[in-house]
Amino acid sequence: MSVGSVDQSLVAATVEAARRGVEVRILLSGAWYVEEENRRIVDRLNHIAEREGLSLTARLARPQGYEKVHAKGVVIDETVVLGSMNWNDNSARENREVLLAVSGAAVSDYYRNVFDRDWRASGSGGERPAGLIAVLGVLGVGCLLAARRLQFE
């Protein structure tokens, strides 16, 4: 999913909803090809929320069991809007996109549960500091070398 920036119309409208007291959670793709751009957006949204005391939280998706979160949609109360449209002005104004709005408790509960699962997987436990990964990698290589050395002695 690509939103472009916090200044895009749909993202700005989402921030405005948070300013009206709506609880907002935004999950952007953490796929390698958009991670840097989306990280900046997540950081900016969280900074705005902290500065203004908003109930708005943004995260990068760190899916477990599959490669990426590619879904584009929103759950608002008992209405779910899903489709191909990225949440940026170019997609909204220049592309032929498909969006479907479905209302009902069963469908909104299903997609809310899917979102919650991805949200939990993407929490602080889902993001590992690069330094920790490097240390674990070095330790892993060290253990392999030590095991190999013991095998040949």
One Martini backbone bead per residue (centre of mass of N, CA, C, O) as a GRO file, in nm:
protein
  153
    1MET     BB    1   0.097   0.035   0.021
    2SER     BB    2   0.023   0.375  -0.089
    3VAL     BB    3   0.025   0.733   0.025
    4GLY     BB    4   0.300   0.921  -0.001
    5SER     BB    5   0.157   1.116   0.234
    6VAL     BB    6   0.015   1.321   0.482
    7ASP     BB    7  -0.102   1.527   0.247
    8GLN     BB    8  -0.296   1.348   0.152
    9SER     BB    9  -0.629   1.344   0.150
   10LEU     BB   10  -0.692   1.071   0.305
   11VAL     BB   11  -0.487   1.112   0.532
   12ALA     BB   12  -0.589   1.387   0.630
   13ALA     BB   13  -0.874   1.280   0.698
   14THR     BB   14  -0.775   1.081   0.914
   15VAL     BB   15  -0.654   1.291   1.102
   16GLU     BB   16  -0.918   1.447   1.141
   17ALA     BB   17  -1.065   1.217   1.279
   18ALA     BB   18  -0.878   1.211   1.524
   19ARG     BB   19  -0.946   1.508   1.607
   20ARG     BB   20  -1.259   1.406   1.662
   21GLY     BB   21  -1.198   1.108   1.826
   22VAL     BB   22  -1.100   0.893   1.645
   23GLU     BB   23  -0.990   0.579   1.620
   24VAL     BB   24  -0.659   0.528   1.475
   25ARG     BB   25  -0.528   0.277   1.244
   26ILE     BB   26  -0.214   0.236   1.067
   27LEU     BB   27  -0.119   0.007   0.797
   28LEU     BB   28   0.184  -0.030   0.643
   29SER     BB   29   0.397  -0.128   0.430
   30GLY     BB   30   0.712  -0.336   0.471
   31ALA     BB   31   0.814  -0.359   0.207
   32TRP     BB   32   1.111  -0.305   0.055
   33TYR     BB   33   0.989  -0.091  -0.175
   34VAL     BB   34   0.836   0.096   0.087
   35GLU     BB   35   0.971   0.124   0.368
   36GLU     BB   36   1.105   0.403   0.377
   37GLU     BB   37   0.858   0.575   0.310
   38ASN     BB   38   0.667   0.451   0.531
   39ARG     BB   39   0.839   0.520   0.776
   40ARG     BB   40   0.811   0.827   0.753
   41ILE     BB   41   0.502   0.830   0.781
   42VAL     BB   42   0.479   0.691   1.052
   43ASP     BB   43   0.650   0.894   1.208
   44ARG     BB   44   0.476   1.142   1.144
   45LEU     BB   45   0.205   1.044   1.256
   46ASN     BB   46   0.309   0.987   1.547
   47HIS     BB   47   0.398   1.277   1.599
   48ILE     BB   48   0.126   1.413   1.569
   49ALA     BB   49  -0.017   1.247   1.788
   50GLU     BB   50   0.166   1.329   2.022
   51ARG     BB   51   0.148   1.641   1.999
   52GLU     BB   52  -0.197   1.624   1.999
   53GLY     BB   53  -0.329   1.375   2.145
   54LEU     BB   54  -0.395   1.130   1.961
   55SER     BB   55  -0.589   0.847   1.838
   56LEU     BB   56  -0.301   0.762   1.675
   57THR     BB   57  -0.164   0.482   1.488
   58ALA     BB   58   0.143   0.374   1.333
   59ARG     BB   59   0.252   0.104   1.107
   60LEU     BB   60   0.445  -0.154   1.007
   61ALA     BB   61   0.423  -0.429   0.834
   62ARG     BB   62   0.476  -0.772   0.995
   63PRO     BB   63   0.427  -1.044   0.868
   64GLN     BB   64   0.303  -1.376   0.943
   65GLY     BB   65   0.328  -1.628   0.686
   66TYR     BB   66   0.393  -1.384   0.487
   67GLU     BB   67   0.522  -1.137   0.288
   68LYS     BB   68   0.258  -0.933   0.259
   69VAL     BB   69   0.070  -0.637   0.274
   70HIS     BB   70  -0.184  -0.556   0.010
   71ALA     BB   71  -0.410  -0.438   0.136
   72LYS     BB   72  -0.695  -0.209   0.069
   73GLY     BB   73  -0.841  -0.048   0.355
   74VAL     BB   74  -1.146  -0.010   0.562
   75VAL     BB   75  -1.272   0.018   0.901
   76ILE     BB   76  -1.612   0.133   0.977
   77ASP     BB   77  -1.744  -0.013   1.197
   78GLU     BB   78  -1.976  -0.187   0.970
   79THR     BB   79  -1.768  -0.090   0.744
   80VAL     BB   80  -1.622  -0.201   0.433
   81VAL     BB   81  -1.330  -0.099   0.243
   82LEU     BB   82  -1.233  -0.240  -0.072
   83GLY     BB   83  -0.929  -0.243  -0.288
   84SER     BB   84  -0.692  -0.107  -0.531
   85MET     BB   85  -0.651   0.160  -0.384
   86ASN     BB   86  -0.444   0.388  -0.323
   87TRP     BB   87  -0.381   0.649  -0.068
   88ASN     BB   88  -0.373   0.855  -0.324
   89ASP     BB   89  -0.435   1.103  -0.546
   90ASN     BB   90  -0.366   0.955  -0.804
   91SER     BB   91  -0.552   0.708  -0.767
   92ALA     BB   92  -0.819   0.877  -0.719
   93ARG     BB   93  -0.789   1.062  -1.005
   94GLU     BB   94  -0.622   0.874  -1.246
   95ASN     BB   95  -0.748   0.599  -1.187
   96ARG     BB   96  -0.879   0.278  -1.235
   97GLU     BB   97  -1.066   0.181  -0.970
   98VAL     BB   98  -1.157  -0.051  -0.702
   99LEU     BB   99  -1.449  -0.035  -0.488
  100LEU     BB  100  -1.586  -0.184  -0.183
  101ALA     BB  101  -1.889  -0.166   0.004
  102VAL     BB  102  -1.950  -0.329   0.321
  103SER     BB  103  -2.223  -0.420   0.531
  104GLY     BB  104  -2.172  -0.563   0.853
  105ALA     BB  105  -2.086  -0.756   1.115
  106ALA     BB  106  -1.946  -0.999   0.983
  107VAL     BB  107  -1.749  -0.846   0.794
  108SER     BB  108  -1.623  -0.651   1.003
  109ASP     BB  109  -1.518  -0.868   1.196
  110TYR     BB  110  -1.332  -1.011   1.003
  111TYR     BB  111  -1.149  -0.761   0.917
  112ARG     BB  112  -1.074  -0.679   1.204
  113ASN     BB  113  -0.927  -0.945   1.275
  114VAL     BB  114  -0.717  -0.929   1.054
  115PHE     BB  115  -0.600  -0.660   1.138
  116ASP     BB  116  -0.527  -0.736   1.432
  117ARG     BB  117  -0.325  -0.953   1.355
  118ASP     BB  118  -0.134  -0.764   1.196
  119TRP     BB  119  -0.090  -0.563   1.424
  120ARG     BB  120   0.040  -0.753   1.629
  121ALA     BB  121   0.273  -0.851   1.437
  122SER     BB  122   0.367  -0.524   1.415
  123GLY     BB  123   0.475  -0.477   1.668
  124SER     BB  124   0.741  -0.449   1.869
  125GLY     BB  125   0.797  -0.761   1.821
  126GLY     BB  126   0.818  -0.730   1.492
  127GLU     BB  127   1.053  -0.529   1.554
  128ARG     BB  128   1.396  -0.542   1.479
  129PRO     BB  129   1.689  -0.452   1.549
  130ALA     BB  130   1.967  -0.441   1.362
  131GLY     BB  131   2.174  -0.501   1.587
  132LEU     BB  132   2.047  -0.767   1.680
  133ILE     BB  133   2.073  -0.916   1.413
  134ALA     BB  134   2.380  -0.898   1.395
  135VAL     BB  135   2.447  -1.043   1.658
  136LEU     BB  136   2.299  -1.307   1.589
  137GLY     BB  137   2.464  -1.366   1.338
  138VAL     BB  138   2.741  -1.385   1.470
  139LEU     BB  139   2.665  -1.605   1.674
  140GLY     BB  140   2.580  -1.815   1.465
  141VAL     BB  141   2.853  -1.838   1.323
  142GLY     BB  142   3.016  -1.909   1.574
  143CYS     BB  143   2.864  -2.173   1.637
  144LEU     BB  144   2.925  -2.316   1.370
  145LEU     BB  145   3.235  -2.309   1.395
  146ALA     BB  146   3.253  -2.457   1.663
  147ALA     BB  147   3.109  -2.716   1.573
  148ARG     BB  148   3.303  -2.785   1.344
  149ARG     BB  149   3.559  -2.803   1.513
  150LEU     BB  150   3.458  -3.034   1.704
  151GLN     BB  151   3.407  -3.243   1.475
  152PHE     BB  152   3.735  -3.247   1.385
  153GLU     BB  153   3.871  -3.333   1.678
   0.00000   0.00000   0.00000
